[in-house]
Short mmCIF file of C-alpha atoms in Angstrom, two decimals:
data_model
loop_
_atom_site.label_atom_id
_atom_site.label_comp_id
_atom_site.label_asym_id
_atom_site.label_seq_id
_atom_site.Cartn_x
_atom_site.Cartn_y
_atom_site.Cartn_z
CA MET F 17 0.00 0.00 0.00
CA HIS F 18 1.35 3.40 -0.91
CA PRO F 19 1.23 6.06 1.78
CA PRO F 20 -1.63 8.57 1.51
CA THR F 21 -0.96 11.47 -0.82
CA THR F 22 -0.76 14.85 0.87
CA SER F 23 -1.69 18.25 -0.50
CA LEU F 24 2.02 18.92 -1.00
CA ASP F 25 2.30 15.79 -3.10
CA MET F 26 -0.61 16.96 -5.22
CA ALA F 27 1.18 20.18 -6.07
CA ALA F 28 3.98 18.13 -7.57
CA PHE F 29 1.67 16.42 -10.06
CA GLN F 30 2.26 18.20 -13.36
CA ASP F 31 0.05 17.01 -16.17
CA SER F 32 1.59 17.18 -19.64
CA SER F 33 0.19 19.72 -22.07
CA TYR F 34 -2.05 17.04 -23.57
CA ASP F 35 -3.13 15.29 -20.34
CA PRO F 36 -6.48 16.33 -18.86
CA PRO F 37 -5.95 18.33 -15.64
CA PHE F 38 -7.23 15.56 -13.39
CA SER F 39 -5.29 16.49 -10.27
CA GLN F 40 -6.25 20.17 -10.48
CA HIS F 41 -9.89 19.86 -11.52
CA TYR F 42 -10.64 16.95 -9.15
CA SER F 43 -8.30 17.92 -6.32
CA PHE F 44 -11.10 17.46 -3.78
CA LEU F 45 -11.10 13.74 -4.60
CA PHE F 46 -7.37 13.31 -4.24
CA SER F 47 -6.99 14.29 -0.60
CA ALA F 48 -5.33 12.09 2.00
CA SER F 49 -8.69 11.27 3.57
CA ALA F 50 -10.23 10.41 0.21
CA GLU F 51 -7.41 8.03 -0.68
CA ALA F 52 -7.51 6.42 2.77
CA GLU F 53 -11.26 5.83 2.39
CA HIS F 54 -10.85 4.50 -1.17
CA SER F 55 -7.96 2.23 -0.21
CA PHE F 56 -9.92 0.81 2.70
CA SER F 57 -13.12 0.30 0.70
CA SER F 58 -11.23 -1.40 -2.14
CA HIS F 59 -9.15 -3.67 0.08
CA GLU F 60 -11.48 -6.65 -0.32
CA SER F 61 -11.65 -6.13 -4.09
CA ARG F 62 -7.93 -6.59 -4.64
CA VAL F 63 -6.92 -8.70 -7.61
CA ILE F 64 -5.97 -12.20 -6.56
CA ALA F 65 -4.64 -13.56 -9.86
CA GLU F 66 -3.67 -12.81 -13.43
CA CYS F 67 -5.30 -15.01 -16.02
CA GLU F 68 -5.69 -15.47 -19.74
CA LEU F 69 -9.15 -15.29 -21.22
CA PRO F 70 -10.40 -18.24 -23.27
CA LEU F 71 -8.68 -17.93 -26.66
CA ILE F 72 -10.85 -18.93 -29.63
CA ASP F 73 -9.63 -19.38 -33.20
CA LEU F 74 -12.42 -18.26 -35.51
CA LYS F 75 -11.04 -19.84 -38.67
CA ASP F 76 -13.14 -22.95 -38.08
CA LEU F 77 -16.34 -20.89 -38.29
CA GLN F 78 -15.64 -20.20 -41.95
CA CYS F 79 -13.14 -22.83 -43.10
CA GLY F 80 -13.65 -25.85 -40.89
CA ASN F 81 -15.83 -28.88 -41.49
CA GLU F 82 -19.16 -29.14 -39.71
CA GLU F 83 -17.69 -30.82 -36.62
CA GLU F 84 -14.97 -28.20 -36.30
CA ARG F 85 -17.50 -25.41 -36.78
CA MET F 86 -19.78 -26.78 -34.06
CA ASP F 87 -16.81 -27.15 -31.71
CA CYS F 88 -16.03 -23.47 -32.29
CA VAL F 89 -19.65 -22.49 -31.66
CA ALA F 90 -19.55 -24.44 -28.39
CA GLU F 91 -16.33 -22.70 -27.33
CA ILE F 92 -17.86 -19.28 -27.93
CA ALA F 93 -21.08 -20.17 -26.11
CA ASN F 94 -19.27 -21.72 -23.13
CA ALA F 95 -16.97 -18.72 -22.72
CA SER F 96 -19.97 -16.38 -22.93
CA SER F 97 -21.75 -18.33 -20.20
CA GLU F 98 -18.82 -19.02 -17.88
CA TRP F 99 -16.72 -15.88 -18.34
CA GLY F 100 -18.78 -13.33 -20.25
CA PHE F 101 -15.44 -12.54 -21.94
CA PHE F 102 -13.22 -14.27 -24.49
CA GLN F 103 -10.43 -13.53 -26.98
CA VAL F 104 -10.53 -14.21 -30.70
CA VAL F 105 -7.83 -14.66 -33.33
CA ASN F 106 -8.22 -15.10 -37.10
CA HIS F 107 -11.05 -12.60 -36.71
CA GLY F 108 -10.69 -11.11 -40.18
CA ILE F 109 -9.60 -7.59 -39.14
CA SER F 110 -6.30 -6.52 -40.65
CA THR F 111 -3.37 -6.19 -38.24
CA GLU F 112 -2.05 -3.33 -40.33
CA LEU F 113 -5.40 -1.52 -40.11
CA LEU F 114 -5.33 -1.79 -36.32
CA LYS F 115 -1.74 -0.51 -36.24
CA GLU F 116 -2.68 2.43 -38.47
CA ILE F 117 -5.60 3.51 -36.33
CA ARG F 118 -3.51 3.18 -33.17
CA ARG F 119 -0.94 5.60 -34.63
CA GLU F 120 -3.70 8.08 -35.52
CA GLN F 121 -5.30 7.57 -32.11
CA LYS F 122 -2.08 8.54 -30.35
CA ARG F 123 -1.68 11.60 -32.56
CA LEU F 124 -5.22 12.67 -31.71
CA PHE F 125 -4.83 12.30 -27.96
CA HIS F 126 -1.45 14.01 -27.94
CA ARG F 127 -3.00 17.27 -29.05
CA PRO F 128 -3.03 19.99 -26.37
CA PHE F 129 -5.83 19.43 -23.90
CA GLU F 130 -7.45 22.78 -24.68
CA ASN F 131 -7.64 21.82 -28.35
CA LYS F 132 -9.36 18.52 -27.58
CA VAL F 133 -11.94 20.17 -25.34
CA GLY F 134 -12.69 23.05 -27.68
CA SER F 135 -12.41 21.26 -30.99
CA LYS F 136 -15.21 19.93 -33.15
CA VAL F 137 -13.07 16.96 -34.08
CA LEU F 138 -15.18 13.79 -34.27
CA ASN F 139 -18.43 15.67 -33.62
CA GLU F 140 -17.41 17.05 -30.25
CA SER F 141 -17.41 13.55 -28.77
CA TYR F 142 -14.49 14.19 -26.37
CA ARG F 143 -14.92 13.41 -22.69
CA TRP F 144 -12.62 13.07 -19.70
CA GLY F 145 -12.88 12.21 -16.01
CA ASN F 146 -16.36 12.17 -14.50
CA PRO F 147 -18.06 15.51 -13.72
CA THR F 148 -20.58 13.87 -11.35
CA ALA F 149 -18.00 11.99 -9.25
CA THR F 150 -18.16 12.67 -5.52
CA SER F 151 -15.62 10.02 -4.49
CA LEU F 152 -12.72 8.11 -5.99
CA ASP F 153 -14.97 5.06 -6.38
CA GLN F 154 -16.92 7.03 -8.99
CA PHE F 155 -13.95 8.56 -10.80
CA SER F 156 -12.23 7.38 -14.00
CA TRP F 157 -8.68 8.59 -14.76
CA SER F 158 -9.11 8.46 -18.54
CA GLU F 159 -10.12 10.39 -21.63
CA ALA F 160 -12.04 9.24 -24.68
CA PHE F 161 -13.74 10.08 -27.94
CA HIS F 162 -17.10 8.27 -27.85
CA VAL F 163 -18.37 8.48 -31.41
CA PRO F 164 -21.82 7.45 -32.71
CA LEU F 165 -21.19 5.82 -36.06
CA SER F 166 -24.16 7.71 -37.49
CA LYS F 167 -22.23 10.94 -36.85
CA LEU F 168 -18.96 9.54 -38.14
CA ALA F 169 -20.56 8.87 -41.49
CA GLU F 170 -21.79 12.44 -41.89
CA ASP F 171 -19.91 14.77 -44.21
CA GLY F 172 -17.72 17.10 -42.18
CA GLY F 173 -18.06 14.88 -39.14
CA CYS F 174 -14.36 15.15 -38.42
CA TYR F 175 -14.33 18.84 -39.33
CA GLU F 176 -10.56 19.29 -39.31
CA ASP F 177 -8.63 18.25 -42.40
CA GLU F 178 -5.69 16.83 -40.42
CA PHE F 179 -7.95 14.13 -38.96
CA ARG F 180 -9.81 13.08 -42.08
CA SER F 181 -7.48 10.07 -42.33
CA LEU F 182 -8.48 9.09 -38.78
CA ARG F 183 -12.15 9.35 -39.71
CA GLU F 184 -11.61 7.07 -42.72
CA LEU F 185 -9.70 4.55 -40.59
CA MET F 186 -12.44 4.60 -37.95
CA GLN F 187 -15.03 3.86 -40.61
CA LYS F 188 -12.98 0.90 -41.85
CA VAL F 189 -12.43 -0.46 -38.32
CA ALA F 190 -16.10 0.02 -37.43
CA GLY F 191 -17.18 -1.77 -40.61
CA SER F 192 -14.90 -4.73 -39.87
CA MET F 193 -15.90 -4.93 -36.22
CA SER F 194 -19.56 -4.65 -37.16
CA GLU F 195 -19.23 -7.68 -39.42
CA LEU F 196 -17.45 -9.61 -36.67
CA ALA F 197 -20.12 -8.65 -34.13
CA ARG F 198 -22.87 -9.90 -36.46
CA ILE F 199 -21.11 -13.21 -36.94
CA LEU F 200 -20.64 -13.71 -33.19
CA ALA F 201 -24.20 -12.63 -32.37
CA GLY F 202 -25.47 -15.10 -34.96
CA VAL F 203 -23.38 -17.88 -33.44
CA LEU F 204 -24.69 -17.13 -29.95
CA ALA F 205 -28.28 -17.02 -31.19
CA GLU F 206 -27.79 -20.30 -33.05
CA ASN F 207 -26.52 -21.94 -29.88
CA LEU F 208 -29.75 -20.96 -28.12
CA GLY F 209 -31.87 -22.29 -30.99
CA CYS F 210 -33.05 -18.73 -31.73
CA HIS F 211 -33.22 -16.79 -34.96
CA GLU F 212 -30.43 -14.31 -35.63
CA ASP F 213 -32.63 -12.03 -37.75
CA PHE F 214 -33.28 -9.88 -34.65
CA PHE F 215 -29.79 -8.44 -34.97
CA ALA F 216 -30.10 -7.80 -38.71
CA LYS F 217 -33.37 -5.93 -38.12
CA ASN F 218 -32.38 -3.92 -35.05
CA CYS F 219 -28.60 -3.42 -35.08
CA SER F 220 -27.06 -1.41 -37.90
CA GLU F 221 -23.84 0.55 -38.22
CA ASN F 222 -25.90 3.68 -37.55
CA THR F 223 -26.96 2.43 -34.09
CA CYS F 224 -23.50 1.43 -32.88
CA PHE F 225 -20.57 3.32 -31.35
CA LEU F 226 -16.78 3.39 -31.60
CA ARG F 227 -14.79 4.65 -28.64
CA LEU F 228 -11.14 5.67 -28.64
CA ASN F 229 -9.72 5.42 -25.10
CA ARG F 230 -6.55 6.76 -23.51
CA TYR F 231 -5.54 6.07 -19.92
CA PRO F 232 -2.74 8.49 -18.94
CA SER F 233 -0.14 7.32 -16.45
CA CYS F 234 -1.35 8.04 -12.93
CA PRO F 235 1.25 8.87 -10.28
CA PHE F 236 -1.37 9.25 -7.58
CA SER F 237 -2.38 5.77 -6.44
CA PRO F 238 -2.40 2.19 -7.74
CA GLU F 239 -6.00 2.01 -6.53
CA THR F 240 -7.20 4.71 -8.96
CA PHE F 241 -9.62 3.51 -11.62
CA GLY F 242 -8.87 4.15 -15.25
CA LEU F 243 -12.49 3.12 -15.78
CA ILE F 244 -14.81 2.44 -12.87
CA PRO F 245 -16.37 -1.03 -12.40
CA HIS F 246 -19.31 -1.45 -14.77
CA THR F 247 -21.11 -3.70 -17.21
CA ASP F 248 -21.65 -2.70 -20.84
CA SER F 249 -25.09 -1.45 -21.94
CA ASP F 250 -25.08 -3.19 -25.34
CA PHE F 251 -25.25 -6.63 -26.92
CA LEU F 252 -21.55 -7.17 -27.56
CA THR F 253 -18.35 -5.17 -27.14
CA ILE F 254 -15.25 -5.80 -29.25
CA LEU F 255 -12.03 -4.42 -27.80
CA HIS F 256 -8.59 -3.90 -29.27
CA GLN F 257 -6.07 -3.04 -26.55
CA ASP F 258 -2.32 -2.53 -26.37
CA HIS F 259 0.30 -4.46 -24.37
CA VAL F 260 0.10 -2.41 -21.17
CA GLY F 261 -2.68 -4.23 -19.35
CA GLY F 262 -4.99 -2.99 -16.62
CA LEU F 263 -8.25 -4.69 -17.60
CA GLN F 264 -9.79 -6.65 -14.74
CA LEU F 265 -13.04 -8.57 -14.49
CA MET F 266 -15.14 -10.30 -11.89
CA LYS F 267 -14.82 -14.09 -12.00
CA ASP F 268 -16.35 -16.31 -9.31
CA SER F 269 -16.96 -13.23 -7.14
CA LYS F 270 -13.28 -12.21 -7.28
CA TRP F 271 -11.39 -9.68 -9.35
CA VAL F 272 -8.90 -11.17 -11.79
CA SER F 273 -6.43 -9.31 -13.98
CA ILE F 274 -6.45 -10.10 -17.69
CA LYS F 275 -3.10 -10.76 -19.29
CA PRO F 276 -2.95 -8.57 -22.43
CA ASN F 277 -2.63 -10.19 -25.84
CA PRO F 278 -2.25 -7.45 -28.50
CA GLU F 279 -2.60 -10.09 -31.24
CA ALA F 280 -6.16 -10.95 -30.20
CA LEU F 281 -9.40 -9.02 -29.92
CA ILE F 282 -11.40 -9.21 -26.70
CA VAL F 283 -15.16 -9.80 -26.90
CA ASN F 284 -17.54 -9.39 -23.99
CA ILE F 285 -21.24 -9.90 -23.47
CA GLY F 286 -23.32 -6.81 -22.71
CA ASP F 287 -26.44 -6.35 -20.60
CA LEU F 288 -28.81 -6.61 -23.55
CA PHE F 289 -27.48 -10.03 -24.59
CA GLN F 290 -27.79 -11.30 -21.03
CA ALA F 291 -31.45 -10.26 -21.01
CA TRP F 292 -32.08 -11.55 -24.55
CA SER F 293 -30.49 -14.93 -23.66
CA ASN F 294 -32.49 -15.11 -20.42
CA ASP F 295 -29.26 -15.16 -18.36
CA VAL F 296 -27.59 -17.93 -20.37
CA TYR F 297 -24.85 -15.49 -21.36
CA LYS F 298 -23.35 -13.27 -18.69
CA SER F 299 -22.68 -9.54 -18.74
CA VAL F 300 -19.75 -9.39 -16.34
CA GLU F 301 -18.58 -6.45 -14.27
CA HIS F 302 -15.16 -5.19 -15.34
CA LYS F 303 -12.88 -2.21 -14.79
CA VAL F 304 -9.55 -0.72 -15.84
CA MET F 305 -6.81 0.14 -13.34
CA THR F 306 -4.28 2.86 -14.01
CA ASN F 307 -0.56 2.41 -14.53
CA SER F 308 1.86 4.70 -12.71
CA LYS F 309 4.50 4.66 -15.43
CA VAL F 310 2.96 4.40 -18.89
CA GLU F 311 -0.20 5.36 -20.76
CA ARG F 312 -2.60 2.76 -22.12
CA TYR F 313 -4.69 2.78 -25.31
CA SER F 314 -7.71 0.82 -26.46
CA ILE F 315 -10.46 0.95 -29.07
CA ALA F 316 -13.94 -0.39 -28.29
CA TYR F 317 -16.82 -1.15 -30.64
CA PHE F 318 -20.28 -1.28 -29.06
CA PHE F 319 -22.86 -3.42 -30.88
CA CYS F 320 -26.16 -1.70 -30.05
CA PRO F 321 -29.74 -1.73 -31.34
CA SER F 322 -31.83 1.30 -32.25
CA TYR F 323 -33.28 3.17 -29.27
CA ASP F 324 -36.81 1.94 -30.01
CA SER F 325 -35.83 -1.73 -30.29
CA ILE F 326 -37.72 -3.94 -27.85
CA ILE F 327 -35.48 -6.21 -25.80
CA SER F 328 -37.16 -9.40 -24.65
CA SER F 329 -35.85 -12.84 -23.82
CA CYS F 330 -35.73 -15.15 -26.81
CA LYS F 331 -37.18 -18.00 -24.75
CA GLU F 332 -39.91 -18.24 -22.15
CA PRO F 333 -40.45 -18.03 -19.27
CA SER F 334 -38.51 -14.78 -19.21
CA ARG F 335 -36.73 -13.45 -16.16
CA TYR F 336 -37.03 -9.90 -17.48
CA LYS F 337 -39.88 -7.63 -18.47
CA LYS F 338 -39.74 -6.22 -21.98
CA PHE F 339 -38.00 -2.88 -22.38
CA THR F 340 -36.66 -0.67 -25.12
CA PHE F 341 -33.01 0.26 -25.42
CA LYS F 342 -34.07 3.87 -24.81
CA GLU F 343 -35.79 2.90 -21.54
CA PHE F 344 -32.72 0.96 -20.43
CA ARG F 345 -30.35 3.85 -21.14
CA ARG F 346 -32.65 6.32 -19.42
CA GLN F 347 -32.81 4.14 -16.29
CA VAL F 348 -29.02 3.77 -16.22
CA GLN F 349 -28.57 7.53 -16.52
CA GLU F 350 -31.11 8.21 -13.75
CA ASP F 351 -29.42 5.73 -11.42
CA VAL F 352 -25.96 7.19 -12.04
CA LYS F 353 -27.30 10.69 -11.45
CA THR F 354 -29.08 9.84 -8.19
CA THR F 355 -26.80 7.18 -6.69
CA GLY F 356 -23.48 7.64 -8.48
CA TYR F 357 -23.59 4.07 -9.79
CA LYS F 358 -25.18 2.05 -12.57
CA VAL F 359 -27.76 -0.48 -11.35
CA GLY F 360 -28.46 -2.11 -14.69
CA LEU F 361 -30.45 -5.25 -15.46
CA SER F 362 -31.77 -5.85 -11.96
CA ARG F 363 -34.11 -2.90 -12.52
CA PHE F 364 -35.91 -4.93 -15.20
CA LEU F 365 -36.32 -8.27 -13.43
CA LEU F 366 -39.85 -9.66 -13.22
#
């Protein structure tokens, strides 16, 4: 355990010109008493192990014989039920494309902070920290561009000429990840004996999101969240991360650290798929922890339906009442506003 940070220590924290001013803007959170409280409250949630997620080779979905294909389907379904997370290789997304967008991503985030906040780049989708946080347990030491793909496709959506190449790369990555998400959603529906046409009818590129994340190095405390514990409010999330690590998830009621594999993509089940599968597939709580020495980058694709899509379990009897994606998002936002935390699916149990 690091000793509590004092106000004198805080004065020594100098953010770079492109880092958000976390320590200045949120100084009330980073007091000695706040850290002591956070360290105590998080003691029982310490990580007990580092593990590798189930690694699934997708080549057998397309190229294998029927037995190999069904084995691959079973692997995906089992990982979605037991872990809620898995890794995939031979996923069809170009390694060079992912390297290109990572270079552009770094260039974007290394702009001066004032430029990121005031710029119209990527439809003013920039966000940092958490303006509603009242404690360290509600605070995320990170910055992001959270971009609706419907906006990305609009002419002038990137606004600044120097980032038009980034916009084009994001469209390519989103298109590839969208295709992968549809394949995986179809596989998971097939395993349940349900029709996959729900996803074709309700999830389009215009209803999904692409998020560019940066987690600056954090000299304050190893207990500081890069992203607070949460579940994802979508059907599926596809994540490309770097080699730094920091992703942790809840497994058997304990936090485990995920060993990074930059050659694989991470896939996780979201709340909507848990409800649609009637709890067969699990939307698992996860978080990102900061690193005191180096920054971390990731790109996340969120496979979402239209706001008016009705989410109901594909088999009866259902554990959940029917709800629209709009109703679910509204409830999440209300809970975060009033309690500081997302409640999620339990609000919709019958």
